[in-house]
Amino acid sequence: MACISKSFNGTSFDAYSSSFPHHITQFRRRIYSNSITFRCTSIKISSSTVPPLPDNRIIVGCGMTTVDFLATVDRYPKPDDKVRTTSFKVQGGGNAGNALTCAARLGLKPKLISKVADDAQGRSILKELEADGVDSSFIVVSKGGSSTFSYVLVDSQTKTRTSIYTPGDPPLVPDDLSQSMLLSAFDEARLIYFDGMSTETALFVGQEAARNNIPILVEAESPREGLDELLKLADFVVCSARFPQAWTQAPSIPSALVSMLLRLPNVKFVIVTLGEDGCLMLERSTNVDGDIEETDVESFLEFLYKEKDDSLTIPTCIPSHGITGLAKASMEVVTKFRANRIGTVCGRFFIGTAEKIPDSELIDTTGAGDAFIGAILYGSCQV
């Protein structure tokens, strides 16, 4: 579904860029255990293409974990309408919970910093995470209150979903987390991931992670209070299709990605997820030798997309290697991209296509982006 081209240590990702997120299906599949559907999309991995993981597979996530109540209907109801469900499931959810579950099923050892209440839903969340291999010992359990939950309405025709999110009470706040607790969570961690929720607490944890030189990946779904400060700490950003333009006010996604790298000088790459169209990544290049002729980013992407083979059903990675007007930089082929009235950035673009899945195999898109994040986390531990 995507390809990554730079490790979190600065080592090239190219050795496995053709393999790692490609094997995460974009849409949720059924995973049954005692008739209960668990979080996270199913995973298709080819042992011949995925490199073995190193001994240190520890990652940390900070964000939301929920109980999802999923009701499938033949069509979305209109105002004042009534519709009958065709199926109903209760399962774990939440951006961070889903992403770390995916990472655990891929073989990582994730730790989750979050909060639940000591209610039935909270106990269910903890039990399910532990069963999937996610370390829940850093999840704060409040006495009283309620755990986070969501109502999810799934359209069986379009396979799309609408979520109604109810935050937990009391929320996770910095005072819930001691420094000794954070240092224990950070022990041997290769990376920390923030889902962009609870930005006050995320910023508190992120600042401590930065002081401990732990690389930071931030997920950005939509602009919200406090997210700008969190993004300034990020080494890597993964965002929704609507976020780049909403955050930068740029006229297009390619121009917005250039703007994001200019506004966030510490970010090494930014990836935008595009649903069934896969993803687009812009990687920053530094220490560029020689003069590079500027290239209009819109024209460049238009040309690069012409390299896409729509007849292929399997995911492919289309890098900007070999396109005219490029120059060498640290053993990489890079381009100086110009976005009108925004500025220029030296780097490389990558188009990642998505697997074409027959409609008969689709259930809904719930958790698709979270599984993608899980694949990114998995890839970070392969170098």
mmCIF file of C-alpha atoms in Angstrom:
data_model
loop_
_atom_site.group_PDB
_atom_site.id
_atom_site.type_symbol
_atom_site.label_atom_id
_atom_site.label_comp_id
_atom_site.label_asym_id
_atom_site.label_seq_id
_atom_site.Cartn_x
_atom_site.Cartn_y
_atom_site.Cartn_z
ATOM 1 C CA MET A 1 0.000 0.000 0.000
ATOM 2 C CA ALA A 2 2.962 2.267 0.479
ATOM 3 C CA CYS A 3 6.675 2.402 0.384
ATOM 4 C CA ILE A 4 9.077 4.046 2.754
ATOM 5 C CA SER A 5 12.457 5.358 1.852
ATOM 6 C CA LYS A 6 14.396 6.372 4.924
ATOM 7 C CA SER A 7 15.020 4.710 8.219
ATOM 8 C CA PHE A 8 14.498 6.365 11.564
ATOM 9 C CA ASN A 9 18.274 6.364 11.943
ATOM 10 C CA GLY A 10 18.955 7.895 8.548
ATOM 11 C CA THR A 11 19.653 4.512 6.940
ATOM 12 C CA SER A 12 17.958 3.887 3.630
ATOM 13 C CA PHE A 13 14.656 2.013 3.695
ATOM 14 C CA ASP A 14 15.053 1.013 0.059
ATOM 15 C CA ALA A 15 16.061 -2.547 0.923
ATOM 16 C CA TYR A 16 12.534 -3.344 1.932
ATOM 17 C CA SER A 17 10.496 -0.461 0.560
ATOM 18 C CA SER A 18 8.786 -2.801 -1.866
ATOM 19 C CA SER A 19 7.585 -5.149 0.814
ATOM 20 C CA PHE A 20 6.477 -3.849 4.122
ATOM 21 C CA PRO A 21 3.202 -1.943 4.052
ATOM 22 C CA HIS A 22 2.212 -3.685 0.853
ATOM 23 C CA HIS A 23 1.159 -6.727 2.816
ATOM 24 C CA ILE A 24 -1.310 -4.917 5.055
ATOM 25 C CA THR A 25 -4.740 -5.103 3.483
ATOM 26 C CA GLN A 26 -6.484 -1.786 3.257
ATOM 27 C CA PHE A 27 -9.846 -2.936 4.516
ATOM 28 C CA ARG A 28 -11.030 -4.761 7.603
ATOM 29 C CA ARG A 29 -11.501 -8.528 7.409
ATOM 30 C CA ARG A 30 -13.182 -10.838 9.901
ATOM 31 C CA ILE A 31 -10.909 -12.239 12.605
ATOM 32 C CA TYR A 32 -12.875 -14.495 14.932
ATOM 33 C CA SER A 33 -12.115 -15.913 18.358
ATOM 34 C CA ASN A 34 -15.012 -17.318 20.335
ATOM 35 C CA SER A 35 -17.338 -15.332 18.057
ATOM 36 C CA ILE A 36 -15.854 -11.996 19.114
ATOM 37 C CA THR A 37 -14.321 -9.803 16.419
ATOM 38 C CA PHE A 38 -11.022 -8.260 17.487
ATOM 39 C CA ARG A 39 -9.466 -4.968 16.449
ATOM 40 C CA CYS A 40 -7.149 -4.504 13.481
ATOM 41 C CA THR A 41 -7.334 -5.530 9.874
ATOM 42 C CA SER A 42 -6.007 -8.882 8.787
ATOM 43 C CA ILE A 43 -2.448 -9.155 7.631
ATOM 44 C CA LYS A 44 -1.100 -10.811 4.512
ATOM 45 C CA ILE A 45 2.638 -11.373 4.665
ATOM 46 C CA SER A 46 4.909 -13.173 2.254
ATOM 47 C CA SER A 47 7.770 -14.758 4.189
ATOM 48 C CA SER A 48 9.942 -14.566 1.091
ATOM 49 C CA THR A 49 9.825 -10.756 0.937
ATOM 50 C CA VAL A 50 9.616 -9.561 4.552
ATOM 51 C CA PRO A 51 13.022 -9.412 6.296
ATOM 52 C CA PRO A 52 13.331 -10.886 9.805
ATOM 53 C CA LEU A 53 12.911 -8.510 12.695
ATOM 54 C CA PRO A 54 15.832 -7.601 14.975
ATOM 55 C CA ASP A 55 15.976 -8.629 18.619
ATOM 56 C CA ASN A 56 14.916 -5.170 19.805
ATOM 57 C CA ARG A 57 11.337 -4.723 18.602
ATOM 58 C CA ILE A 58 10.087 -2.409 21.333
ATOM 59 C CA ILE A 59 7.956 0.555 20.306
ATOM 60 C CA VAL A 60 5.705 2.862 22.322
ATOM 61 C CA GLY A 61 2.332 4.301 21.399
ATOM 62 C CA CYS A 62 0.465 7.100 23.130
ATOM 63 C CA GLY A 63 -3.167 7.722 22.336
ATOM 64 C CA MET A 64 -6.679 6.406 22.210
ATOM 65 C CA THR A 65 -8.002 2.925 22.839
ATOM 66 C CA THR A 66 -11.752 2.311 22.783
ATOM 67 C CA VAL A 67 -14.594 -0.126 22.549
ATOM 68 C CA ASP A 68 -16.341 0.099 19.176
ATOM 69 C CA PHE A 69 -19.993 -0.800 18.685
ATOM 70 C CA LEU A 70 -20.279 -1.543 14.958
ATOM 71 C CA ALA A 71 -23.723 -1.711 13.362
ATOM 72 C CA THR A 72 -23.962 -2.657 9.683
ATOM 73 C CA VAL A 73 -26.920 -1.277 7.706
ATOM 74 C CA ASP A 74 -28.045 -1.533 4.088
ATOM 75 C CA ARG A 75 -27.952 2.247 3.768
ATOM 76 C CA TYR A 76 -27.225 5.269 5.909
ATOM 77 C CA PRO A 77 -30.367 6.643 7.568
ATOM 78 C CA LYS A 78 -31.747 10.037 6.653
ATOM 79 C CA PRO A 79 -32.758 12.546 9.370
ATOM 80 C CA ASP A 80 -35.655 11.163 11.453
ATOM 81 C CA ASP A 81 -35.264 7.847 9.612
ATOM 82 C CA LYS A 82 -35.178 4.333 11.079
ATOM 83 C CA VAL A 83 -33.103 1.494 9.672
ATOM 84 C CA ARG A 84 -32.519 -2.093 10.731
ATOM 85 C CA THR A 85 -29.036 -3.463 11.369
ATOM 86 C CA THR A 86 -27.926 -6.471 9.337
ATOM 87 C CA SER A 87 -25.108 -7.302 11.762
ATOM 88 C CA PHE A 88 -23.715 -6.019 15.035
ATOM 89 C CA LYS A 89 -20.272 -6.445 16.602
ATOM 90 C CA VAL A 90 -18.456 -5.205 19.679
ATOM 91 C CA GLN A 91 -14.681 -4.937 19.381
ATOM 92 C CA GLY A 92 -11.670 -2.983 20.485
ATOM 93 C CA GLY A 93 -10.833 0.174 18.577
ATOM 94 C CA GLY A 94 -9.122 3.530 18.770
ATOM 95 C CA ASN A 95 -6.262 4.782 16.626
ATOM 96 C CA ALA A 96 -3.408 3.858 18.937
ATOM 97 C CA GLY A 97 -4.995 0.611 20.105
ATOM 98 C CA ASN A 98 -5.585 -0.550 16.536
ATOM 99 C CA ALA A 99 -2.156 0.491 15.249
ATOM 100 C CA LEU A 100 -0.280 -1.191 18.087
ATOM 101 C CA THR A 101 -2.372 -4.344 17.741
ATOM 102 C CA CYS A 102 -1.383 -4.502 14.085
ATOM 103 C CA ALA A 103 2.257 -3.949 15.036
ATOM 104 C CA ALA A 104 2.070 -6.703 17.659
ATOM 105 C CA ARG A 105 0.570 -9.152 15.181
ATOM 106 C CA LEU A 106 3.445 -8.374 12.849
ATOM 107 C CA GLY A 107 5.924 -9.311 15.569
ATOM 108 C CA LEU A 108 6.750 -6.081 17.394
ATOM 109 C CA LYS A 109 6.605 -5.577 21.159
ATOM 110 C CA PRO A 110 4.463 -2.466 21.630
ATOM 111 C CA LYS A 111 3.714 -0.613 24.849
ATOM 112 C CA LEU A 112 0.629 1.597 25.051
ATOM 113 C CA ILE A 113 0.267 4.761 27.136
ATOM 114 C CA SER A 114 -3.451 5.476 27.462
ATOM 115 C CA LYS A 115 -6.294 5.548 29.982
ATOM 116 C CA VAL A 116 -9.419 3.522 30.701
ATOM 117 C CA ALA A 117 -11.921 3.409 33.546
ATOM 118 C CA ASP A 118 -12.406 0.460 35.881
ATOM 119 C CA ASP A 119 -15.668 -0.407 34.135
ATOM 120 C CA ALA A 120 -16.620 -3.428 32.039
ATOM 121 C CA GLN A 121 -15.509 -1.721 28.848
ATOM 122 C CA GLY A 122 -12.140 -0.796 30.308
ATOM 123 C CA ARG A 123 -11.522 -4.339 31.508
ATOM 124 C CA SER A 124 -12.476 -5.652 28.077
ATOM 125 C CA ILE A 125 -10.014 -3.273 26.411
ATOM 126 C CA LEU A 126 -7.150 -4.333 28.686
ATOM 127 C CA LYS A 127 -7.887 -8.029 28.237
ATOM 128 C CA GLU A 128 -8.032 -7.760 24.469
ATOM 129 C CA LEU A 129 -4.821 -5.750 24.187
ATOM 130 C CA GLU A 130 -2.915 -8.213 26.337
ATOM 131 C CA ALA A 131 -4.277 -11.132 24.302
ATOM 132 C CA ASP A 132 -2.892 -9.491 21.162
ATOM 133 C CA GLY A 133 0.550 -8.918 22.661
ATOM 134 C CA VAL A 134 0.292 -5.212 23.510
ATOM 135 C CA ASP A 135 1.850 -4.277 26.866
ATOM 136 C CA SER A 136 -0.963 -2.573 28.788
ATOM 137 C CA SER A 137 0.975 -2.006 32.019
ATOM 138 C CA PHE A 138 1.358 1.692 31.148
ATOM 139 C CA ILE A 139 -2.381 2.247 30.719
ATOM 140 C CA VAL A 140 -3.805 4.323 33.567
ATOM 141 C CA VAL A 141 -6.962 2.849 35.126
ATOM 142 C CA SER A 142 -9.197 5.424 36.794
ATOM 143 C CA LYS A 143 -11.527 4.615 39.655
ATOM 144 C CA GLY A 144 -14.983 5.523 38.455
ATOM 145 C CA GLY A 145 -15.758 7.372 35.269
ATOM 146 C CA SER A 146 -16.232 5.726 31.888
ATOM 147 C CA SER A 147 -13.968 4.309 29.199
ATOM 148 C CA THR A 148 -13.871 5.738 25.692
ATOM 149 C CA PHE A 149 -16.305 4.198 23.214
ATOM 150 C CA SER A 150 -17.555 4.787 19.678
ATOM 151 C CA TYR A 151 -20.694 3.990 17.731
ATOM 152 C CA VAL A 152 -19.716 3.003 14.197
ATOM 153 C CA LEU A 153 -22.337 2.834 11.435
ATOM 154 C CA VAL A 154 -21.206 0.742 8.457
ATOM 155 C CA ASP A 155 -22.857 1.028 5.028
ATOM 156 C CA SER A 156 -22.846 -2.481 3.538
ATOM 157 C CA GLN A 157 -23.171 -1.108 -0.004
ATOM 158 C CA THR A 158 -20.340 1.435 -0.047
ATOM 159 C CA LYS A 159 -18.251 -0.287 2.675
ATOM 160 C CA THR A 160 -17.782 3.115 4.326
ATOM 161 C CA ARG A 161 -18.326 3.975 7.970
ATOM 162 C CA THR A 162 -19.386 6.886 10.136
ATOM 163 C CA SER A 163 -18.079 7.067 13.699
ATOM 164 C CA ILE A 164 -19.584 8.827 16.700
ATOM 165 C CA TYR A 165 -16.844 9.149 19.303
ATOM 166 C CA THR A 166 -17.489 9.534 23.046
ATOM 167 C CA PRO A 167 -14.307 10.394 24.971
ATOM 168 C CA GLY A 168 -13.539 8.711 28.244
ATOM 169 C CA ASP A 169 -13.958 10.521 31.527
ATOM 170 C CA PRO A 170 -11.748 11.492 33.243
ATOM 171 C CA PRO A 171 -9.311 12.000 30.346
ATOM 172 C CA LEU A 172 -5.606 11.186 30.382
ATOM 173 C CA VAL A 173 -3.694 14.217 31.690
ATOM 174 C CA PRO A 174 0.023 14.838 32.312
ATOM 175 C CA ASP A 175 -0.420 14.459 36.085
ATOM 176 C CA ASP A 176 -1.423 10.824 35.475
ATOM 177 C CA LEU A 177 2.093 10.038 34.232
ATOM 178 C CA SER A 178 5.152 10.108 36.469
ATOM 179 C CA GLN A 179 8.630 10.557 35.054
ATOM 180 C CA SER A 180 9.642 7.116 36.330
ATOM 181 C CA MET A 181 6.664 5.592 34.519
ATOM 182 C CA LEU A 182 7.622 7.292 31.263
ATOM 183 C CA LEU A 183 11.274 6.297 31.566
ATOM 184 C CA SER A 184 10.186 2.705 32.107
ATOM 185 C CA ALA A 185 7.943 2.867 29.043
ATOM 186 C CA PHE A 186 10.759 4.395 26.984
ATOM 187 C CA ASP A 187 13.305 1.749 28.008
ATOM 188 C CA GLU A 188 14.885 0.331 24.806
ATOM 189 C CA ALA A 189 12.156 1.889 22.650
ATOM 190 C CA ARG A 190 13.104 2.348 18.996
ATOM 191 C CA LEU A 191 10.278 4.783 18.306
ATOM 192 C CA ILE A 192 7.273 6.463 19.899
ATOM 193 C CA TYR A 193 4.021 6.983 18.012
ATOM 194 C CA PHE A 194 1.334 9.569 18.796
ATOM 195 C CA ASP A 195 -2.131 9.300 17.261
ATOM 196 C CA GLY A 196 -2.701 13.066 17.526
ATOM 197 C CA MET A 197 -5.401 12.797 20.200
ATOM 198 C CA SER A 198 -5.176 14.307 23.713
ATOM 199 C CA THR A 199 -2.562 16.747 22.500
ATOM 200 C CA GLU A 200 -1.774 18.233 25.929
ATOM 201 C CA THR A 201 -0.707 14.854 27.275
ATOM 202 C CA ALA A 202 0.895 13.849 23.976
ATOM 203 C CA LEU A 203 3.035 16.997 24.052
ATOM 204 C CA PHE A 204 4.100 16.248 27.630
ATOM 205 C CA VAL A 205 5.103 12.690 26.694
ATOM 206 C CA GLY A 206 6.666 13.826 23.418
ATOM 207 C CA GLN A 207 8.902 16.371 25.123
ATOM 208 C CA GLU A 208 10.183 13.675 27.467
ATOM 209 C CA ALA A 209 10.751 11.337 24.520
ATOM 210 C CA ALA A 210 12.695 14.048 22.683
ATOM 211 C CA ARG A 211 14.887 14.594 25.743
ATOM 212 C CA ASN A 212 15.661 10.875 25.611
ATOM 213 C CA ASN A 213 16.459 11.022 21.870
ATOM 214 C CA ILE A 214 13.631 8.684 20.876
ATOM 215 C CA PRO A 215 12.411 9.209 17.286
ATOM 216 C CA ILE A 216 8.817 10.479 17.128
ATOM 217 C CA LEU A 217 6.098 9.636 14.607
ATOM 218 C CA VAL A 218 2.947 11.761 14.697
ATOM 219 C CA GLU A 219 -0.352 10.900 13.032
ATOM 220 C CA ALA A 220 -2.359 13.935 11.917
ATOM 221 C CA GLU A 221 -6.007 13.379 10.973
ATOM 222 C CA SER A 222 -7.329 16.924 11.259
ATOM 223 C CA PRO A 223 -6.088 20.251 12.679
ATOM 224 C CA ARG A 224 -6.787 20.558 16.396
ATOM 225 C CA GLU A 225 -5.603 22.602 19.337
ATOM 226 C CA GLY A 226 -2.100 21.654 20.445
ATOM 227 C CA LEU A 227 -1.273 19.583 17.372
ATOM 228 C CA ASP A 228 1.058 22.228 15.921
ATOM 229 C CA GLU A 229 3.366 21.992 18.933
ATOM 230 C CA LEU A 230 3.361 18.203 18.778
ATOM 231 C CA LEU A 231 4.221 18.255 15.074
ATOM 232 C CA LYS A 232 7.269 20.412 15.839
ATOM 233 C CA LEU A 233 8.659 17.455 17.819
ATOM 234 C CA ALA A 234 8.028 14.964 15.027
ATOM 235 C CA ASP A 235 10.677 13.179 12.998
ATOM 236 C CA PHE A 236 8.026 11.558 10.801
ATOM 237 C CA VAL A 237 4.416 12.440 9.985
ATOM 238 C CA VAL A 238 1.594 10.321 8.573
ATOM 239 C CA CYS A 239 -1.582 12.235 7.776
ATOM 240 C CA SER A 240 -5.032 11.843 6.296
ATOM 241 C CA ALA A 241 -5.857 13.001 2.777
ATOM 242 C CA ARG A 242 -7.618 16.114 4.060
ATOM 243 C CA PHE A 243 -4.983 17.224 6.574
ATOM 244 C CA PRO A 244 -2.151 18.693 4.421
ATOM 245 C CA GLN A 245 -4.300 21.257 2.636
ATOM 246 C CA ALA A 246 -6.400 22.027 5.719
ATOM 247 C CA TRP A 247 -3.259 22.669 7.769
ATOM 248 C CA THR A 248 -1.233 24.599 5.167
ATOM 249 C CA GLN A 249 -3.985 26.207 3.038
ATOM 250 C CA ALA A 250 -2.004 25.066 -0.023
ATOM 251 C CA PRO A 251 -3.980 24.552 -3.271
ATOM 252 C CA SER A 252 -3.080 20.862 -3.706
ATOM 253 C CA ILE A 253 -1.693 17.886 -1.809
ATOM 254 C CA PRO A 254 1.757 17.991 -3.513
ATOM 255 C CA SER A 255 2.153 21.695 -2.715
ATOM 256 C CA ALA A 256 0.905 21.077 0.806
ATOM 257 C CA LEU A 257 3.539 18.384 1.389
ATOM 258 C CA VAL A 258 6.251 20.825 0.319
ATOM 259 C CA SER A 259 4.767 23.387 2.699
ATOM 260 C CA MET A 260 4.707 20.876 5.556
ATOM 261 C CA LEU A 261 8.410 20.083 5.197
ATOM 262 C CA LEU A 262 9.194 23.804 5.122
ATOM 263 C CA ARG A 263 7.107 24.468 8.239
ATOM 264 C CA LEU A 264 8.492 21.406 10.056
ATOM 265 C CA PRO A 265 12.269 21.467 9.489
ATOM 266 C CA ASN A 266 12.908 18.422 11.716
ATOM 267 C CA VAL A 267 10.566 16.131 9.776
ATOM 268 C CA LYS A 268 12.373 13.615 7.563
ATOM 269 C CA PHE A 269 9.315 12.454 5.639
ATOM 270 C CA VAL A 270 5.586 13.004 5.452
ATOM 271 C CA ILE A 271 3.116 10.441 4.131
ATOM 272 C CA VAL A 272 -0.470 11.185 3.134
ATOM 273 C CA THR A 273 -2.892 8.261 2.955
ATOM 274 C CA LEU A 274 -5.315 8.272 0.027
ATOM 275 C CA GLY A 275 -7.655 5.353 0.703
ATOM 276 C CA GLU A 276 -8.118 3.102 -2.300
ATOM 277 C CA ASP A 277 -5.588 5.252 -4.190
ATOM 278 C CA GLY A 278 -2.802 4.204 -1.828
ATOM 279 C CA CYS A 279 -0.501 6.889 -0.482
ATOM 280 C CA LEU A 280 1.975 9.592 -1.399
ATOM 281 C CA MET A 281 5.233 10.267 0.415
ATOM 282 C CA LEU A 282 7.684 13.158 0.271
ATOM 283 C CA GLU A 283 11.081 12.469 1.827
ATOM 284 C CA ARG A 284 13.436 15.323 2.642
ATOM 285 C CA SER A 285 17.012 15.132 1.346
ATOM 286 C CA THR A 286 19.915 16.967 2.964
ATOM 287 C CA ASN A 287 23.573 17.549 2.113
ATOM 288 C CA VAL A 288 22.769 17.936 -1.569
ATOM 289 C CA ASP A 289 25.865 18.331 -3.729
ATOM 290 C CA GLY A 290 25.832 20.537 -6.807
ATOM 291 C CA ASP A 291 23.216 22.717 -8.401
ATOM 292 C CA ILE A 292 19.772 21.258 -8.960
ATOM 293 C CA GLU A 293 17.330 22.778 -11.362
ATOM 294 C CA GLU A 294 13.989 23.508 -9.738
ATOM 295 C CA THR A 295 11.015 21.420 -10.844
ATOM 296 C CA ASP A 296 7.370 22.382 -10.463
ATOM 297 C CA VAL A 297 5.920 19.922 -7.980
ATOM 298 C CA GLU A 298 2.521 19.725 -9.694
ATOM 299 C CA SER A 299 4.008 18.896 -13.097
ATOM 300 C CA PHE A 300 6.401 16.416 -11.548
ATOM 301 C CA LEU A 301 3.671 14.464 -9.766
ATOM 302 C CA GLU A 302 1.522 14.474 -12.885
ATOM 303 C CA PHE A 303 4.427 12.891 -14.752
ATOM 304 C CA LEU A 304 5.171 10.405 -11.956
ATOM 305 C CA TYR A 305 1.555 9.230 -11.808
ATOM 306 C CA LYS A 306 1.795 8.338 -15.495
ATOM 307 C CA GLU A 307 4.245 5.615 -14.421
ATOM 308 C CA LYS A 308 1.426 3.918 -12.511
ATOM 309 C CA ASP A 309 0.175 0.657 -14.048
ATOM 310 C CA ASP A 310 -3.562 0.436 -13.315
ATOM 311 C CA SER A 311 -3.694 -3.145 -14.576
ATOM 312 C CA LEU A 312 -1.742 -4.383 -11.552
ATOM 313 C CA THR A 313 -3.802 -5.644 -8.621
ATOM 314 C CA ILE A 314 -0.895 -5.977 -6.209
ATOM 315 C CA PRO A 315 0.572 -2.899 -4.493
ATOM 316 C CA THR A 316 3.517 -1.217 -6.171
ATOM 317 C CA CYS A 317 5.977 1.507 -5.237
ATOM 318 C CA ILE A 318 6.742 4.202 -7.805
ATOM 319 C CA PRO A 319 9.808 6.233 -6.751
ATOM 320 C CA SER A 320 11.081 9.396 -8.356
ATOM 321 C CA HIS A 321 14.427 7.754 -9.208
ATOM 322 C CA GLY A 322 15.630 8.313 -12.732
ATOM 323 C CA ILE A 323 13.331 11.206 -13.600
ATOM 324 C CA THR A 324 15.144 13.908 -15.565
ATOM 325 C CA GLY A 325 16.370 16.961 -13.711
ATOM 326 C CA LEU A 326 17.649 15.022 -10.693
ATOM 327 C CA ALA A 327 20.964 15.210 -8.855
ATOM 328 C CA LYS A 328 22.912 13.022 -6.457
ATOM 329 C CA ALA A 329 22.739 13.588 -2.713
ATOM 330 C CA SER A 330 24.233 11.104 -0.235
ATOM 331 C CA MET A 331 23.818 8.179 -2.631
ATOM 332 C CA GLU A 332 20.227 9.190 -3.364
ATOM 333 C CA VAL A 333 18.620 10.685 -6.450
ATOM 334 C CA VAL A 334 16.753 13.834 -5.478
ATOM 335 C CA THR A 335 14.871 16.744 -6.977
ATOM 336 C CA LYS A 336 14.350 20.339 -5.879
ATOM 337 C CA PHE A 337 10.570 20.694 -5.822
ATOM 338 C CA ARG A 338 9.028 24.133 -6.228
ATOM 339 C CA ALA A 339 5.544 24.916 -4.973
ATOM 340 C CA ASN A 340 4.313 28.259 -6.270
ATOM 341 C CA ARG A 341 4.197 30.992 -3.614
ATOM 342 C CA ILE A 342 5.335 28.465 -1.000
ATOM 343 C CA GLY A 343 8.997 27.601 -1.533
ATOM 344 C CA THR A 344 11.322 24.761 -2.501
ATOM 345 C CA VAL A 345 12.364 21.475 -0.907
ATOM 346 C CA CYS A 346 14.983 18.958 -2.016
ATOM 347 C CA GLY A 347 13.782 15.393 -1.763
ATOM 348 C CA ARG A 348 12.129 12.392 -3.331
ATOM 349 C CA PHE A 349 8.498 11.476 -3.961
ATOM 350 C CA PHE A 350 7.108 7.968 -3.711
ATOM 351 C CA ILE A 351 3.707 6.805 -4.898
ATOM 352 C CA GLY A 352 2.401 3.723 -3.119
ATOM 353 C CA THR A 353 -0.545 2.005 -4.753
ATOM 354 C CA ALA A 354 -3.135 0.003 -2.823
ATOM 355 C CA GLU A 355 -4.087 -3.607 -3.326
ATOM 356 C CA LYS A 356 -7.224 -4.037 -5.403
ATOM 357 C CA ILE A 357 -9.549 -6.131 -3.268
ATOM 358 C CA PRO A 358 -12.741 -7.637 -4.727
ATOM 359 C CA ASP A 359 -15.937 -6.103 -3.355
ATOM 360 C CA SER A 360 -16.992 -9.523 -2.116
ATOM 361 C CA GLU A 361 -14.043 -9.529 0.310
ATOM 362 C CA LEU A 362 -14.603 -6.047 1.708
ATOM 363 C CA ILE A 363 -16.401 -5.513 4.984
ATOM 364 C CA ASP A 364 -15.703 -1.864 5.801
ATOM 365 C CA THR A 365 -12.895 0.672 6.065
ATOM 366 C CA THR A 366 -12.838 0.806 9.871
ATOM 367 C CA GLY A 367 -9.237 0.608 11.061
ATOM 368 C CA ALA A 368 -7.665 0.741 7.591
ATOM 369 C CA GLY A 369 -5.546 3.794 8.374
ATOM 370 C CA ASP A 370 -4.596 2.370 11.766
ATOM 371 C CA ALA A 371 -3.332 -0.820 10.115
ATOM 372 C CA PHE A 372 -1.287 1.341 7.764
ATOM 373 C CA ILE A 373 0.322 3.042 10.771
ATOM 374 C CA GLY A 374 1.034 -0.400 12.225
ATOM 375 C CA ALA A 375 2.877 -1.264 9.016
ATOM 376 C CA ILE A 376 4.936 1.929 9.258
ATOM 377 C CA LEU A 377 5.894 0.983 12.822
ATOM 378 C CA TYR A 378 6.804 -2.502 11.624
ATOM 379 C CA GLY A 379 9.015 -1.091 8.894
ATOM 380 C CA SER A 380 10.835 1.137 11.371
ATOM 381 C CA CYS A 381 12.172 -1.920 13.193
ATOM 382 C CA GLN A 382 13.573 -3.622 10.102
ATOM 383 C CA VAL A 383 16.641 -1.402 9.772
#
